[in-house]
PDB file of C-alpha atoms in Angstrom:
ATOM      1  CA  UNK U 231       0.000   0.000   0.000  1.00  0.00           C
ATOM      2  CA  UNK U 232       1.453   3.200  -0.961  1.00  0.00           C
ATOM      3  CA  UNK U 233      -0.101   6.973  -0.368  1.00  0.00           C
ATOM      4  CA  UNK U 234       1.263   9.933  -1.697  1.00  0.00           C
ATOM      5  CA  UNK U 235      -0.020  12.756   0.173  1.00  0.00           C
ATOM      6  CA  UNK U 236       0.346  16.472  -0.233  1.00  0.00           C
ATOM      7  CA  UNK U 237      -1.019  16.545  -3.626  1.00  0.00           C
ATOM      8  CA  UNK U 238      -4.343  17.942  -2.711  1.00  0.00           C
ATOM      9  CA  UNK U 239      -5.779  14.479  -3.754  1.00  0.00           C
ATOM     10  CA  UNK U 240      -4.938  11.643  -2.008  1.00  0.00           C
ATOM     11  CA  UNK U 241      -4.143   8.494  -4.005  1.00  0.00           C
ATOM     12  CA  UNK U 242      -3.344   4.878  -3.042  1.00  0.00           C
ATOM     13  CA  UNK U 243      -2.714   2.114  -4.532  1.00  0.00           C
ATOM     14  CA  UNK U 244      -2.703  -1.594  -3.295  1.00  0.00           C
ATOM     15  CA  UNK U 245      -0.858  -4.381  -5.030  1.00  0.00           C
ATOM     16  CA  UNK U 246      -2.111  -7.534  -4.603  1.00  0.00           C
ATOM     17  CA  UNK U 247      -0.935 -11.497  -5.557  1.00  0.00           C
ATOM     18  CA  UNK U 248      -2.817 -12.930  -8.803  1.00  0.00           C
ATOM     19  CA  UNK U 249      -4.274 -15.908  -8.197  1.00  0.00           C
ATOM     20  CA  UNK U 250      -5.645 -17.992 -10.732  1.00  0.00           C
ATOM     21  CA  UNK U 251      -8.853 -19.507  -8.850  1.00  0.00           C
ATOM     22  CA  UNK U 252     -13.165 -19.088  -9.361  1.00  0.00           C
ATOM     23  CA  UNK U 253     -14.343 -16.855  -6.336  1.00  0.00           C
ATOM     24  CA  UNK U 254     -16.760 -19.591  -3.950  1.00  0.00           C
ATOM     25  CA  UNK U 255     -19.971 -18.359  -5.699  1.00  0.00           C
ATOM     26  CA  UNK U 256     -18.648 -19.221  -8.715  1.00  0.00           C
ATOM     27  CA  UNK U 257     -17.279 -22.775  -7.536  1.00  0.00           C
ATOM     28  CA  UNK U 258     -20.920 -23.407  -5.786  1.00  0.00           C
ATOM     29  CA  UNK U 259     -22.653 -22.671  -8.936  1.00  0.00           C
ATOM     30  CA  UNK U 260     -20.781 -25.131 -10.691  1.00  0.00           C
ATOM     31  CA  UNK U 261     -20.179 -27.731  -8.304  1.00  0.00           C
ATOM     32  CA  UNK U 262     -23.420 -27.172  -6.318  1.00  0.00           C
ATOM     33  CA  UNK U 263     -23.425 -27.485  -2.696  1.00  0.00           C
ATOM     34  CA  UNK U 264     -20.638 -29.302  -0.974  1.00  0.00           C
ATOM     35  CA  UNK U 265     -20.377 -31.994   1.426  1.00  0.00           C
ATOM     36  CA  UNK U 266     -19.788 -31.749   5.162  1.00  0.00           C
ATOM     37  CA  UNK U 267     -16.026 -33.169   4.440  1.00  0.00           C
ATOM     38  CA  UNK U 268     -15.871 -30.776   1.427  1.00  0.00           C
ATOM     39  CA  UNK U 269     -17.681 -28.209   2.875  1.00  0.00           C
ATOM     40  CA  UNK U 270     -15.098 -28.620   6.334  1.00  0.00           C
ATOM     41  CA  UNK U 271     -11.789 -28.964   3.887  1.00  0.00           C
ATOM     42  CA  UNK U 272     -12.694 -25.563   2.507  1.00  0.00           C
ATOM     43  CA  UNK U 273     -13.396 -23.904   5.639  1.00  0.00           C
ATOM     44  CA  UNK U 274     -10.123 -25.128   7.363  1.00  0.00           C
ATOM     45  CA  UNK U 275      -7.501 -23.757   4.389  1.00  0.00           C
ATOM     46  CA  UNK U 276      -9.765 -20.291   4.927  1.00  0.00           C
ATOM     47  CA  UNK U 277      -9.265 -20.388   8.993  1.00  0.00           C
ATOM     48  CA  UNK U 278      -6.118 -21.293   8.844  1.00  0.00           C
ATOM     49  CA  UNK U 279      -5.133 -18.174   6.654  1.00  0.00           C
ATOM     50  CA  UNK U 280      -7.109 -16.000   9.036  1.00  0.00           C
ATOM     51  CA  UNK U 281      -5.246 -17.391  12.386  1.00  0.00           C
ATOM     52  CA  UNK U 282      -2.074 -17.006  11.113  1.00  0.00           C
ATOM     53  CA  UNK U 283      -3.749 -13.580  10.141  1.00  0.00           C
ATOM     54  CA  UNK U 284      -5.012 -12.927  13.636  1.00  0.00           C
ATOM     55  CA  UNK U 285      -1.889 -14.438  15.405  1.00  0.00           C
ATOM     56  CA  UNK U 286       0.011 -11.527  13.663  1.00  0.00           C
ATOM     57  CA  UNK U 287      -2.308  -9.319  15.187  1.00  0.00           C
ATOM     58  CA  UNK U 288      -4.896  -8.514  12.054  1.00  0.00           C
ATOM     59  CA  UNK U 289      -7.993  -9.044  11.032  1.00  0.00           C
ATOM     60  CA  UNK U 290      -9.708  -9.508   7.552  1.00  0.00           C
ATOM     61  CA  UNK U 291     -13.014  -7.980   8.142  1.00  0.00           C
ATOM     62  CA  UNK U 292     -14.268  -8.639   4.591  1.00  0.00           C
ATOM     63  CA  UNK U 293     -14.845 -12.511   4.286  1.00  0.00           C
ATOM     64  CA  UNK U 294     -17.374 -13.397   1.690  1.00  0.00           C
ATOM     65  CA  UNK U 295     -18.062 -15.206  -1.638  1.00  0.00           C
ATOM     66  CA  UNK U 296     -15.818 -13.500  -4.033  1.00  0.00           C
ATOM     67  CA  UNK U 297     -12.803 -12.967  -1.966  1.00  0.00           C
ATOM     68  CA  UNK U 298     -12.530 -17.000  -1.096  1.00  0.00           C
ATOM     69  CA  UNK U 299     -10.651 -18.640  -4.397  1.00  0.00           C
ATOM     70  CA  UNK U 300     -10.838 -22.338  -4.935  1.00  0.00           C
ATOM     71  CA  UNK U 301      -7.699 -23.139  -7.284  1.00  0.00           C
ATOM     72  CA  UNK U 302      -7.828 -26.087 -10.434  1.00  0.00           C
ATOM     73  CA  UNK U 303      -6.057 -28.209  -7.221  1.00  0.00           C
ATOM     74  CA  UNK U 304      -8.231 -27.428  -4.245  1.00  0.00           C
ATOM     75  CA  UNK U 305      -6.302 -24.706  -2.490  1.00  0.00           C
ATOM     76  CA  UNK U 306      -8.167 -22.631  -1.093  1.00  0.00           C
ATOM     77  CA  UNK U 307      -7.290 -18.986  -1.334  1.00  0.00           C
ATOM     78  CA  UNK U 308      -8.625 -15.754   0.763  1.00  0.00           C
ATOM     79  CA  UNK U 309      -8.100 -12.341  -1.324  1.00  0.00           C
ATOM     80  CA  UNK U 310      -8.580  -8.687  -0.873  1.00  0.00           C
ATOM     81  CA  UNK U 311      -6.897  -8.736   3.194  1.00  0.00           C
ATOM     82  CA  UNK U 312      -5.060  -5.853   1.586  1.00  0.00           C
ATOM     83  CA  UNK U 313      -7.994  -4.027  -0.143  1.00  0.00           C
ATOM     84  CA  UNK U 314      -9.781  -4.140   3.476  1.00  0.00           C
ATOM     85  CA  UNK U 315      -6.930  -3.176   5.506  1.00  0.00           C
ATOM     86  CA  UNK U 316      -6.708   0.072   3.007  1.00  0.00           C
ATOM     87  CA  UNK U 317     -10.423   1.018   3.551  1.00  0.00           C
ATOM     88  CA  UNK U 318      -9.813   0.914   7.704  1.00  0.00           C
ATOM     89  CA  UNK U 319      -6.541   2.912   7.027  1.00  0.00           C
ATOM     90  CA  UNK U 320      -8.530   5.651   4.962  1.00  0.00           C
ATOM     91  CA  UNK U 321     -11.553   5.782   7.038  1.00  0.00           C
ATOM     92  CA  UNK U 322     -13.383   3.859   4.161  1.00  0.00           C
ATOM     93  CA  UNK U 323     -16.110   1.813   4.664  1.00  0.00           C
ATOM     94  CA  UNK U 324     -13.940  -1.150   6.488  1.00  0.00           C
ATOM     95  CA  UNK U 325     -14.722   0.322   9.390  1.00  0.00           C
ATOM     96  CA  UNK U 326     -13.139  -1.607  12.548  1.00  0.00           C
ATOM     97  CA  UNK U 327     -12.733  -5.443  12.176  1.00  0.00           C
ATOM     98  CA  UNK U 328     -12.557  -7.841  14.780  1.00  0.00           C
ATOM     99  CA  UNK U 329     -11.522 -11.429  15.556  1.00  0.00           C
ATOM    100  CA  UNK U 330     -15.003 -12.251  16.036  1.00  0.00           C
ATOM    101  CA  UNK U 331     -16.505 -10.150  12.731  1.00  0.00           C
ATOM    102  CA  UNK U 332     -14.474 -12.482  10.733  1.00  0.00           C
ATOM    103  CA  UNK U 333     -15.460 -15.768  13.315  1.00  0.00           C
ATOM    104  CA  UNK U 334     -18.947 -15.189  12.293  1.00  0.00           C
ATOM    105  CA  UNK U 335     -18.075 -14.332   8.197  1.00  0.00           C
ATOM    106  CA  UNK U 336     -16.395 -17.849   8.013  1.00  0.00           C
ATOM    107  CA  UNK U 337     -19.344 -19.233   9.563  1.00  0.00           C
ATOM    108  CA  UNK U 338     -21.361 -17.652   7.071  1.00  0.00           C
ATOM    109  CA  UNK U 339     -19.000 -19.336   4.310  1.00  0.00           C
ATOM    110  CA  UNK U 340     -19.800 -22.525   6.295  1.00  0.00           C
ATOM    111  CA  UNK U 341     -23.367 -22.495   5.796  1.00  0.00           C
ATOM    112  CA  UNK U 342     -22.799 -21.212   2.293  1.00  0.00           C
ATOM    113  CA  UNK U 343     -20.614 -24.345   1.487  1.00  0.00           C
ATOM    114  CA  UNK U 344     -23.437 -26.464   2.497  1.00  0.00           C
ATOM    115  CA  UNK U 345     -26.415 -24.609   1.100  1.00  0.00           C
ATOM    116  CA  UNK U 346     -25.184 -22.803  -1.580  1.00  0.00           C
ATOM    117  CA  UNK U 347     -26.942 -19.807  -0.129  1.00  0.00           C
ATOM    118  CA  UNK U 348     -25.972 -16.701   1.634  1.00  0.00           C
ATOM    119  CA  UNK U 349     -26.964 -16.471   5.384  1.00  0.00           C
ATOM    120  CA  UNK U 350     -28.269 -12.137   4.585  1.00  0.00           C
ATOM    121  CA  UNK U 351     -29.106 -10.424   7.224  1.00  0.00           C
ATOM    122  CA  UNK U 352     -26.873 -12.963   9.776  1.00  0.00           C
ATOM    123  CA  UNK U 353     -23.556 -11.209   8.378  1.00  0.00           C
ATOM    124  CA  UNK U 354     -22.845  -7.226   6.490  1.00  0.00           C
ATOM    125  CA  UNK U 355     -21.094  -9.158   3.825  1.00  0.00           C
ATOM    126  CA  UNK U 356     -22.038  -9.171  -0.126  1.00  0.00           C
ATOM    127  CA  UNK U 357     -23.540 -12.522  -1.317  1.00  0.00           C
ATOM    128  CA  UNK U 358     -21.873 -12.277  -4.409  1.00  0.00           C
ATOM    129  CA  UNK U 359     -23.939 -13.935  -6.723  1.00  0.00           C
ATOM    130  CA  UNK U 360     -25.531 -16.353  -4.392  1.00  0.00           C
ATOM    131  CA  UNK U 361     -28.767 -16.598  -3.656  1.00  0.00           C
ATOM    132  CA  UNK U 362     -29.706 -15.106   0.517  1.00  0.00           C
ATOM    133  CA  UNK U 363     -30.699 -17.947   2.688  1.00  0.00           C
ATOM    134  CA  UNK U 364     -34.676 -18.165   3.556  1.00  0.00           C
ATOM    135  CA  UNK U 365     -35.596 -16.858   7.186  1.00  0.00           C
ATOM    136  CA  UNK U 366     -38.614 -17.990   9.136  1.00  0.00           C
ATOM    137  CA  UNK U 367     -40.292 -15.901  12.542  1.00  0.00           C
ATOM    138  CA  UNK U 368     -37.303 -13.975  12.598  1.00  0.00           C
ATOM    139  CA  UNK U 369     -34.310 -16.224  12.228  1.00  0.00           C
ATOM    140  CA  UNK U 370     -32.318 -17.663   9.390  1.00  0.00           C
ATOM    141  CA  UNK U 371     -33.051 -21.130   8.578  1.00  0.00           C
ATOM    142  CA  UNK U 372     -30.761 -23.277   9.803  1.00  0.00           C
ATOM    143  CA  UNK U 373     -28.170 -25.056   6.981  1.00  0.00           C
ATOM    144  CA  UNK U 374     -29.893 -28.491   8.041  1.00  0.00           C
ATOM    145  CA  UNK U 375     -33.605 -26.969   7.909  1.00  0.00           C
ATOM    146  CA  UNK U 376     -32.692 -26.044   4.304  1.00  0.00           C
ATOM    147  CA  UNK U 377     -30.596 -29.261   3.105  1.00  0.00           C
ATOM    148  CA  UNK U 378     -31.039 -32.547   4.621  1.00  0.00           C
ATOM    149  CA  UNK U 379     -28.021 -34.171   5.187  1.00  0.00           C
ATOM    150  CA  UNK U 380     -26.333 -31.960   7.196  1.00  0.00           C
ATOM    151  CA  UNK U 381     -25.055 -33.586  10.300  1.00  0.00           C
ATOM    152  CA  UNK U 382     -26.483 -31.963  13.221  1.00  0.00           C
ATOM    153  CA  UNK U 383     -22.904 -30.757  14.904  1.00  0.00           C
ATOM    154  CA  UNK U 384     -22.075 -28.618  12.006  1.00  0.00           C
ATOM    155  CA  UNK U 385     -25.397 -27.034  11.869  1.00  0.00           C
ATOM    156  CA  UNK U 386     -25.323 -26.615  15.698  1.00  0.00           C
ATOM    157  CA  UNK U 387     -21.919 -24.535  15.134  1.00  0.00           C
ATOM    158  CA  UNK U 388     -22.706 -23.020  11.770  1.00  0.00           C
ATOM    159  CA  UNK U 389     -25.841 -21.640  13.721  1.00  0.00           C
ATOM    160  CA  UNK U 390     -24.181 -20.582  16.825  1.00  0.00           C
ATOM    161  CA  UNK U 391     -21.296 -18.894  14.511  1.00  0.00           C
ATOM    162  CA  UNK U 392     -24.331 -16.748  12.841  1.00  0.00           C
ATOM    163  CA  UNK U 393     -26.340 -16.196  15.872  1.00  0.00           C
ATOM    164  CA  UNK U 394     -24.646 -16.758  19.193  1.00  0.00           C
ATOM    165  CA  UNK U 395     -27.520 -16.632  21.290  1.00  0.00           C
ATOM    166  CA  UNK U 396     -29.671 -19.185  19.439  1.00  0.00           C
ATOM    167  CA  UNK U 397     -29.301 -22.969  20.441  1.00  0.00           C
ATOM    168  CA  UNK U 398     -30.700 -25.394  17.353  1.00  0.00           C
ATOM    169  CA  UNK U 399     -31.452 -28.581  18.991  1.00  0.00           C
ATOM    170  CA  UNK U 400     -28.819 -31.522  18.973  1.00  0.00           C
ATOM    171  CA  UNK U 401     -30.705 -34.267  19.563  1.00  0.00           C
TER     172      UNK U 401
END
Protein backbone atom coordinates (compact mmCIF):
# COMPACT_ATOMS: atom_id res chain seq x y z
CA UNK A 1 0.00 0.00 0.00
CA UNK A 2 1.45 3.20 -0.96
CA UNK A 3 -0.10 6.97 -0.37
CA UNK A 4 1.26 9.93 -1.70
CA UNK A 5 -0.02 12.76 0.17
CA UNK A 6 0.35 16.47 -0.23
CA UNK A 7 -1.02 16.55 -3.63
CA UNK A 8 -4.34 17.94 -2.71
CA UNK A 9 -5.78 14.48 -3.75
CA UNK A 10 -4.94 11.64 -2.01
CA UNK A 11 -4.14 8.49 -4.01
CA UNK A 12 -3.34 4.88 -3.04
CA UNK A 13 -2.71 2.11 -4.53
CA UNK A 14 -2.70 -1.59 -3.30
CA UNK A 15 -0.86 -4.38 -5.03
CA UNK A 16 -2.11 -7.53 -4.60
CA UNK A 17 -0.94 -11.50 -5.56
CA UNK A 18 -2.82 -12.93 -8.80
CA UNK A 19 -4.27 -15.91 -8.20
CA UNK A 20 -5.65 -17.99 -10.73
CA UNK A 21 -8.85 -19.51 -8.85
CA UNK A 22 -13.16 -19.09 -9.36
CA UNK A 23 -14.34 -16.86 -6.34
CA UNK A 24 -16.76 -19.59 -3.95
CA UNK A 25 -19.97 -18.36 -5.70
CA UNK A 26 -18.65 -19.22 -8.72
CA UNK A 27 -17.28 -22.78 -7.54
CA UNK A 28 -20.92 -23.41 -5.79
CA UNK A 29 -22.65 -22.67 -8.94
CA UNK A 30 -20.78 -25.13 -10.69
CA UNK A 31 -20.18 -27.73 -8.30
CA UNK A 32 -23.42 -27.17 -6.32
CA UNK A 33 -23.42 -27.48 -2.70
CA UNK A 34 -20.64 -29.30 -0.97
CA UNK A 35 -20.38 -31.99 1.43
CA UNK A 36 -19.79 -31.75 5.16
CA UNK A 37 -16.03 -33.17 4.44
CA UNK A 38 -15.87 -30.78 1.43
CA UNK A 39 -17.68 -28.21 2.88
CA UNK A 40 -15.10 -28.62 6.33
CA UNK A 41 -11.79 -28.96 3.89
CA UNK A 42 -12.69 -25.56 2.51
CA UNK A 43 -13.40 -23.90 5.64
CA UNK A 44 -10.12 -25.13 7.36
CA UNK A 45 -7.50 -23.76 4.39
CA UNK A 46 -9.76 -20.29 4.93
CA UNK A 47 -9.27 -20.39 8.99
CA UNK A 48 -6.12 -21.29 8.84
CA UNK A 49 -5.13 -18.17 6.65
CA UNK A 50 -7.11 -16.00 9.04
CA UNK A 51 -5.25 -17.39 12.39
CA UNK A 52 -2.07 -17.01 11.11
CA UNK A 53 -3.75 -13.58 10.14
CA UNK A 54 -5.01 -12.93 13.64
CA UNK A 55 -1.89 -14.44 15.40
CA UNK A 56 0.01 -11.53 13.66
CA UNK A 57 -2.31 -9.32 15.19
CA UNK A 58 -4.90 -8.51 12.05
CA UNK A 59 -7.99 -9.04 11.03
CA UNK A 60 -9.71 -9.51 7.55
CA UNK A 61 -13.01 -7.98 8.14
CA UNK A 62 -14.27 -8.64 4.59
CA UNK A 63 -14.84 -12.51 4.29
CA UNK A 64 -17.37 -13.40 1.69
CA UNK A 65 -18.06 -15.21 -1.64
CA UNK A 66 -15.82 -13.50 -4.03
CA UNK A 67 -12.80 -12.97 -1.97
CA UNK A 68 -12.53 -17.00 -1.10
CA UNK A 69 -10.65 -18.64 -4.40
CA UNK A 70 -10.84 -22.34 -4.94
CA UNK A 71 -7.70 -23.14 -7.28
CA UNK A 72 -7.83 -26.09 -10.43
CA UNK A 73 -6.06 -28.21 -7.22
CA UNK A 74 -8.23 -27.43 -4.25
CA UNK A 75 -6.30 -24.71 -2.49
CA UNK A 76 -8.17 -22.63 -1.09
CA UNK A 77 -7.29 -18.99 -1.33
CA UNK A 78 -8.62 -15.75 0.76
CA UNK A 79 -8.10 -12.34 -1.32
CA UNK A 80 -8.58 -8.69 -0.87
CA UNK A 81 -6.90 -8.74 3.19
CA UNK A 82 -5.06 -5.85 1.59
CA UNK A 83 -7.99 -4.03 -0.14
CA UNK A 84 -9.78 -4.14 3.48
CA UNK A 85 -6.93 -3.18 5.51
CA UNK A 86 -6.71 0.07 3.01
CA UNK A 87 -10.42 1.02 3.55
CA UNK A 88 -9.81 0.91 7.70
CA UNK A 89 -6.54 2.91 7.03
CA UNK A 90 -8.53 5.65 4.96
CA UNK A 91 -11.55 5.78 7.04
CA UNK A 92 -13.38 3.86 4.16
CA UNK A 93 -16.11 1.81 4.66
CA UNK A 94 -13.94 -1.15 6.49
CA UNK A 95 -14.72 0.32 9.39
CA UNK A 96 -13.14 -1.61 12.55
CA UNK A 97 -12.73 -5.44 12.18
CA UNK A 98 -12.56 -7.84 14.78
CA UNK A 99 -11.52 -11.43 15.56
CA UNK A 100 -15.00 -12.25 16.04
CA UNK A 101 -16.50 -10.15 12.73
CA UNK A 102 -14.47 -12.48 10.73
CA UNK A 103 -15.46 -15.77 13.31
CA UNK A 104 -18.95 -15.19 12.29
CA UNK A 105 -18.07 -14.33 8.20
CA UNK A 106 -16.40 -17.85 8.01
CA UNK A 107 -19.34 -19.23 9.56
CA UNK A 108 -21.36 -17.65 7.07
CA UNK A 109 -19.00 -19.34 4.31
CA UNK A 110 -19.80 -22.53 6.30
CA UNK A 111 -23.37 -22.50 5.80
CA UNK A 112 -22.80 -21.21 2.29
CA UNK A 113 -20.61 -24.35 1.49
CA UNK A 114 -23.44 -26.46 2.50
CA UNK A 115 -26.41 -24.61 1.10
CA UNK A 116 -25.18 -22.80 -1.58
CA UNK A 117 -26.94 -19.81 -0.13
CA UNK A 118 -25.97 -16.70 1.63
CA UNK A 119 -26.96 -16.47 5.38
CA UNK A 120 -28.27 -12.14 4.59
CA UNK A 121 -29.11 -10.42 7.22
CA UNK A 122 -26.87 -12.96 9.78
CA UNK A 123 -23.56 -11.21 8.38
CA UNK A 124 -22.85 -7.23 6.49
CA UNK A 125 -21.09 -9.16 3.83
CA UNK A 126 -22.04 -9.17 -0.13
CA UNK A 127 -23.54 -12.52 -1.32
CA UNK A 128 -21.87 -12.28 -4.41
CA UNK A 129 -23.94 -13.94 -6.72
CA UNK A 130 -25.53 -16.35 -4.39
CA UNK A 131 -28.77 -16.60 -3.66
CA UNK A 132 -29.71 -15.11 0.52
CA UNK A 133 -30.70 -17.95 2.69
CA UNK A 134 -34.68 -18.16 3.56
CA UNK A 135 -35.60 -16.86 7.19
CA UNK A 136 -38.61 -17.99 9.14
CA UNK A 137 -40.29 -15.90 12.54
CA UNK A 138 -37.30 -13.98 12.60
CA UNK A 139 -34.31 -16.22 12.23
CA UNK A 140 -32.32 -17.66 9.39
CA UNK A 141 -33.05 -21.13 8.58
CA UNK A 142 -30.76 -23.28 9.80
CA UNK A 143 -28.17 -25.06 6.98
CA UNK A 144 -29.89 -28.49 8.04
CA UNK A 145 -33.60 -26.97 7.91
CA UNK A 146 -32.69 -26.04 4.30
CA UNK A 147 -30.60 -29.26 3.10
CA UNK A 148 -31.04 -32.55 4.62
CA UNK A 149 -28.02 -34.17 5.19
CA UNK A 150 -26.33 -31.96 7.20
CA UNK A 151 -25.06 -33.59 10.30
CA UNK A 152 -26.48 -31.96 13.22
CA UNK A 153 -22.90 -30.76 14.90
CA UNK A 154 -22.08 -28.62 12.01
CA UNK A 155 -25.40 -27.03 11.87
CA UNK A 156 -25.32 -26.61 15.70
CA UNK A 157 -21.92 -24.53 15.13
CA UNK A 158 -22.71 -23.02 11.77
CA UNK A 159 -25.84 -21.64 13.72
CA UNK A 160 -24.18 -20.58 16.83
CA UNK A 161 -21.30 -18.89 14.51
CA UNK A 162 -24.33 -16.75 12.84
CA UNK A 163 -26.34 -16.20 15.87
CA UNK A 164 -24.65 -16.76 19.19
CA UNK A 165 -27.52 -16.63 21.29
CA UNK A 166 -29.67 -19.19 19.44
CA UNK A 167 -29.30 -22.97 20.44
CA UNK A 168 -30.70 -25.39 17.35
CA UNK A 169 -31.45 -28.58 18.99
CA UNK A 170 -28.82 -31.52 18.97
CA UNK A 171 -30.70 -34.27 19.56
Amino acid sequence: LEARPGRGNDVAYVIGEWVDGDPLDAHLEEVGALAAVDAADVLRQAADALTAAHAAGLTHGRVHPRNLLITASGRVRLTDAHVAAALRGTGGTGGTASVADDTRDLAAVLYALVTRRWPAGATPQPAGSLQAAPHEAGHLLTARQLRAGVPRALDHVVTRGLEPTRLPALG
